Each structure stands twice: as structure tokens, then as C-alpha cells.
Amino acid sequence: MATHESAAHASHAHGAPQGFIRKWIFSLDHKVIGLQYYFLALTAVFVGMFLSLLMRIHLIWPTATLPFFGEIKPETYLSLLTMHGTIMVFFVLTTAPQGGFGNYFLPIQIGAPDMAFPVLNMLSFWTTFLGFIVLLAAFVVTGGAPLHGWTGYAPLSALQSAGPGEGLGADLWITSIAIFCIGALMGALNFITTTLDMRAKGMTMMRMPLTVWAWFVTAILGLLAFGVLLSAGILLLMDRNLGTSFFVPLVTVNGQLTGHKGGSPLLWQHLFWFFGHPEVYIAILPAMGMCSQLLSVFSRKPIFGYKAMVYAIMAIGFLGFMVWGHHMFMSGMSPYTAFAFSIMTMGIGVPSAIKTFNWLGTLMRGRIRFTSPMLFAIGFVSLFVTGGISGPFLAQPVLDIYLHETYFVIAHFHLIMGVASIFGIFAATYYWFPKMFGRMMNEPLAKLHFWLTFVGAYAIFMPMHYYGMSAGLRRYSQSTEVAFILKLLPIQRFITIAAFITIASQFIFVINLFWSMFKGAKASDNPWEATTLEWITATPPPHDNFGGRTPVVNNGPYEYSVPGAPRDFVMQSDPEIKPKH
Amino acid sequence: MADSALHDIPSVYEPSLFGTYSKKIGMWLFLLSDSLTFGALLYAYSYGRISTANWPTPFHSESIVNATIMTAFLLTSSLTMVLAVRASVDHNAKAQTLWLLATMACGAGFIILHGREWSNLIAEGLTLPMFPKVLGHEAASEFVNVSQTVPQFASTFFTLTGMHMLHVTLGVIYLGVVALRRKFIPILLVLWLVAWLTTPAYSPFHYGAHVLLIAAIVCAIILWLKPKVYDSSDVEVAGLYWHFVDLVWMFIFPLVYLMSAKIL
Ligand code: HEM
Ligand SMILES: [Cu+2]
């Protein structure tokens, strides 16, 4: 017979903690920890966005001096893009959807009073927080932030002498990544255990909302991928500080031998991308789950093909570990290996397409309510398709030889991973805000925010495809020095202007968020008429989520418009119905 | 243990997918992730070894014999660990503590032998470039040559065995906390002082000893946050960790030692 971890219940048995520190800072409550993650990501995204703005300004006004960084030298530009990428991938896209919303809503949606290991949960947040501080510290140390990009390719990343930011700054960068790995591992372990072990009576695996499935599979990916990145980070730190040569061959810097020999930069690439490709799915899977959820709620229809969705999530997770080589087509890989990776990569397109068609199928003939969360969910589908279509092009080794290291790749992954995942976060924010804060967000502002961001995202990233196809290089700051790149400058101008407008419109969101927290209209317990368990409890949920009882689940998560039911939705905890479809 | 809150009302939850309690699932998951961490290191090792034309095989019989004895220590410790778990299931507190202490003793023996082995190898010239120089010692053995011609050899050796040694050390501390709880903290502090003061400044263990200090602090915090009596499930979970660390050694021993043995 199953027994359960005590800590959750022990801490809840004593009632809600009193005092500011125990309640908001070192809280063991998954809801508070979720909010902590969310606001960490919100802070991080503004730092990251600011850095991207500086890069955009530099690209079209190369001589302009910028706040904080002064005159931008080529190496400063590299620092900016490294920190931008690292902050965004780790501390935004990995943090908000999983650490933030996952923490807050996974236990509630399965009917649990908390995570399986609340102390571990708290530690995982504070570890992540520490990682962020260490990363930011790289800006202020001598030499500044590292230059090696978010992918940290060796030997650049492995040699202290390789450039101005590659001294202490790079050490801080790697340390931050390693710390982040540990935090993410603790979180992943907690998510999986909670899902396996703390589901309320009747919440069978196949009755879990797709959000829970997405968080669950994401956690599995994290558990397997971050362990490898941790090792890679340790080896890199050793190369830098103990003089080992895992990643460094016999090279010279400024004509000086470095003292390293025999290592292989490709080893870093293998280890990094073995983590890196699953990581991109870690960023997108929770958004996929939220999107599935919202499309069903606001189309007032069951999700199209629930089982297919579940299997597609699993297939994506599984295949995600087999395709890392598609980032290395240009590394001198054997054409046969490249071919194998190419086939596998295209294979991932299949479950992705299944999901896309199921989303469209859910929308079809639905009684759609165009609320702001729904708009963002639809926007997500649009961006996922647009960004996904460039994937199979890149997956052709022959095409990739040309497209690799151009803006085409930037366009691909910003649309599909960056903006799409951010849309998932926005959708989730607008959707769950009433539950989290007990108030509604301002709808007209939200819609304005949606349209500006949606059009803005396309305006920024679509032109990058053309820029890339015209051989415009990524990670290259000299936009006026080279004749053929100079000809492309109008594209860069257009992008920068679009970026200005899009970034400015994000303040609409922030203002709406904080204003609604205090001044928004009071929300009812179930404003969207949704079926999952978070909507049966009070708003905001009490300390133990369900006020001393544990719900019993009788229905699947997507019973909308059930013939013969009294309302057009049947809560998961309502008496069992026998759906006819 | 406060678990009882749930034992009383088991029907409130779906049965766990694996029919077991959370802590055990958590440990299995940790071990899964840790095996990928070790897997990546072993991959790095194989990568280096395969891509190096003349991988050296310098370990003479002393090293191999020493490593074999270390292996024996670990195998024995797995047995005593099993006995500790059995004792905990039988609610035999005294036997449980004794077997846990025996397991820790085997683990400590392993660490000491391994530490001596490291020190000998370093003295003979197998080092990383940034290790502090051994003062007044001019080694002229084959290892000096190995370190210079194939730096990968020393790198992978120290990384793999070092990471494993760290795991064994943490395992001993883990068992110590389970066996002795608060009483273990002063012991840990004494061990830290001994390890720190008795090792010469050039030895990696001089710095490595601080792991014990950090562990003592962390354990103190944990015991302060969650003061509780460990029951048989805790012993079982600790045992899982311990067996895993043994298992990892069963990969490292043949790959790192036996496959690099000097065969005359
Ligand atoms: C059908 C699906 C997909 C295919 C075939 C595909 C293919 C590829 C290929 C071949 C590359 C390497 C390009 C190069 O560096 O030359 C790439 C880069 C990338 N992809 Fe995808 N991809 C797909 C979906 C996704 C998804 C869903 C995400 C994220 C959620 C994603 C995120 C990325 C990122 C972040 C990079 C570039 C990383 C970097 O170099 O900095 N991709 N993709
Ligand atoms: Cu990829």
C-alpha cells in the first residue's frame, strides 16, 4: 500500500505559517514558491530584454554610446548576447513555465496539499535565485561578462586568456549554470515524485490535465538533461582552473601556447547539446500543455485527441534525446551520422504536427470565447507553426551548412522557443491570475498587449529569415563594416524599430499585472467556467489548497458541452458522467 | 514519523504508480540523474581514451592490488548495508546502528586507501598542471612522462575517481547522520580538523577536507529544521544511495584501473 511523504502534511498540519519571513521568504508552500519563481523570471526577462535592446541599438547605430556599457566594442557585443541568451533560456524560459506555474498549479490540479518534498522545493528556488545573482555578478567583475554565447563553446570558454570576459566573468557564468542545474534537478525530482505519488483519489494518470502531463514530462527531461550539463560544467571549470584539457586541443592564443593539449572542443558540443536539445523542449512543453488546456476551455470543447496528446508529449520527450547532433552538422561530422540525426530530427516533427492538428481540431466548430488568455493560446499555435516550419529546413545537413550561424537559426528558435514559450507564459498569467490573486486582469489592456506583441514578434523575427538567407551572420556586430552586410542594413533598421515598439508594449503587461493585483475586479472562484481542480477551491487557494479536505475525482479534465449535463462543463470532481463522444 | 497522518487515511489518494513511498521514489530519481552525471564523465573519459593514439597503461601491481582491496571494502560495505536494512526492518535499533557503523567503517577504509593512493601517484608525478607542486620532491617515474605526454590520463583519472570519492564521502556522512543523528556533528567536526591539519599544504586533501566542514554545517541545519527519528524507510533509502555508489565503482575500477594496468 502506498504511503506518502510526511513533510507536506506535517507542515500543513500546523496550519499556515505566521510572520512575513516564514510566509513569503522561506516559505514551504508550493504556491508561494511558484510566485517566487514567477517574479524571479519576470525580473530576469526585463534584464534580458534590456540587453537585447542594447544589441539592437548597436546594430543600427554602431557608434552610439549606450547606458551602462558605454562604447560598444565587438567583444562587448558578444558579452551582451551571451548574457541575453543565458538569462532568457535558463532564468526565464526554464524558470517561469515550470518553476513558476508548475509549482503553483501542479499540486492543485492533481488534488494534493503540496509538493512531495516542500523543503527541497524551497531549496530549489533559493538555489536558482543564487544562480541568478552569480550570473549577474559577471557584469561587474574585471573583464566583464563572458563572450562565448549561451552555448559556451570551447576552446573560447575554456581558456582564461581567450578574451576580456573569459576570466572571472566566465568562471561566474559556469558556476551559475552549475548552480542552476542543481536547483533544476531538485525541482524535477520533486515534480515527478509529486505526480506519481500524490494524486487525489480518482485522478488516474489518464485523467490528468495536459498541463500536468507537460510539467511531468518536462521534469523527466530536466532530470536527465541537467545532470549531464552539470558534468560538462564541472569539466569546463576544471579545464579553466586546474589545467586539465578535456575541451582544449593544442592551441595558441596570441601566438602563445596555452599549455593545454589533447582535448576536443567537440566533446563539449556533444555534452552541451545532449543537454541543449532536451532543454529547448523543457522550455516549450509546459507552454504546449497550457495551450492545450486553454484551447479546450475557451472553445468549450473536449481537447481533440487527449490520448494522442499524451503520447505525443512522451514521444517528443523521448526523441528529444536522440537529435542533439543536428546542432553539430558543421562540426565535421560524418555524413552518415549527419543523415541519422537528420532523420531523427524530422521524426520529431511528427508528434509536433500531431499536437498542432489536435489544437486545430479542438478549435474547429468550437464555441470560441476570445478572451485574452485564449488569444495568447491561439497566438502560441501560430508561432509554433511558423517557427516549426523552419526546423525541417535546418534539419537538412546540406541546407544547414549554409544556414548554420546565420540569422535564420535565430529566427527559427526565437519564434518557436523564445516567443512561443513566452506566449504560453502570458496565456497562463492571464488565465490563472484570478486564481492566484483573487482579481481579474484588465481585459482591454490585455487585448491591446496581445495584438502589439503578436504583430511585434512577427515583425521582429520574420525578417530575420531573409537576413539569414542573405548570409547575415549571427553573433556578429559589425553591421556596417562589410559591404554585403551593409546592404542588409535596412532589414536591421526595421527589426530594431519593431523591437522598440514590442518591448515598449510589454510595459502595458507589467502595469496591468500590478494594477490588477490591487485594483482589479474581484474574481469568482471559477471565472472561466473550467473543469480542473484548481477551480473548485477558494480564490486564492487556502494554505493546504482544499481547506482540509482532499477532492475526489470522477471525470476527465476536458468535459465541456457534454450532452445532457446541466451546464456546459462538468467539473472533475462532479459526480461521474458517461460522456457520449 | 509524522507519516501517520496519511497512513490513517490511505484511501484519500490514488495508489502510487510504483506502489512505494515518496522518499524512495525521490532517491531512485536522484540516482537516475546521478547516473547520467557519471555517465557524462565516463563518456568524456572514453572520448579522450579513444581519440588518443597511445593511451598509457602505467598502473603497476601495487596500484592494482590497492584498488582491489578498496573494491573488497566496498563490496563488504554493501553486505553490511543490507544487514543494516534488515535490522531496521526487524526494529532492532542496536544492530541497525552497529551495521551502519560497520558500513561507514568500510567506506572510510575505502577513502583512506584511495587517499593514500592519490598521494602516492601525485608524489610519483601523476598530477594536474594546477596542483600545487610537491615540495622538495623531484619525481622521475613513468608518471611524470605520462602527465606530460597525455594530459588526458591524469585529468580523467582524477576527475572520475575524485567525483566517486566525493560520493563515498557524502555517503559516509549520510549514513552517519542516519545512525547517530546529532551526535554525528561533533564527530564530523573532529574528522574535519584531523583531515585538514594532518595533510600537507600541497595535498589536494588539504582543501578537500573542507567538504567535511561544509557537510557538518549542512547536516546541522537539516537536523535543526527536521529533528526526527529515522525509521526503517530512511535506512532503506540511504541503502539505495550506498549501493549505487558501490555500483559506480564497479564501472570505474575496470575502466580506469584494470584497463590501464601495466602488463609485463
Ligand atoms: C520540427 C521541429 C524542429 C526541427 C526539425 C528543428 C531543427 C533545428 C536544427 C537543425 C537546428 C540547428 C540549426 C543550426 O544551428 O544550424 C535548430 C536550432 C535550434 N532549435 Fe530547432 N528544430 C525544431 C523544433 C524546435 C523547437 C520546438 C525548439 C524550442 C522550443 C527549437 C529550438 C531551437 C534552438 C534554441 C536552436 C538553436 C540553438 C543555438 O544554436 O543557439 N527547435 N533546430
Ligand atoms: Cu535541437
Short mmCIF file of C-alpha atoms and ligand atoms in Angstrom, two decimals, chain A residues 273 276-281 320 323-327 345 348 412, ligand 2:
data_model
loop_
_atom_site.label_atom_id
_atom_site.label_comp_id
_atom_site.label_asym_id
_atom_site.label_seq_id
_atom_site.Cartn_x
_atom_site.Cartn_y
_atom_site.Cartn_z
CA TRP A 273 23.75 19.62 -26.94
CA GLY A 276 20.70 21.52 -25.08
CA HIS A 277 18.16 19.88 -27.26
CA PRO A 278 16.08 18.45 -24.42
CA GLU A 279 16.41 21.90 -22.88
CA VAL A 280 14.57 23.52 -25.77
CA TYR A 281 11.71 21.11 -25.11
CA GLY A 320 14.34 14.90 -27.87
CA VAL A 323 18.67 14.56 -32.08
CA TRP A 324 21.34 16.69 -30.48
CA GLY A 325 23.66 16.15 -33.44
CA HIS A 326 21.57 18.48 -35.60
CA HIS A 327 23.32 21.37 -33.88
CA THR A 345 15.12 15.33 -36.20
CA ILE A 348 10.26 14.86 -34.05
CA HIS A 412 13.81 29.69 -36.00
CU CU C 2 17.91 20.93 -31.32
#
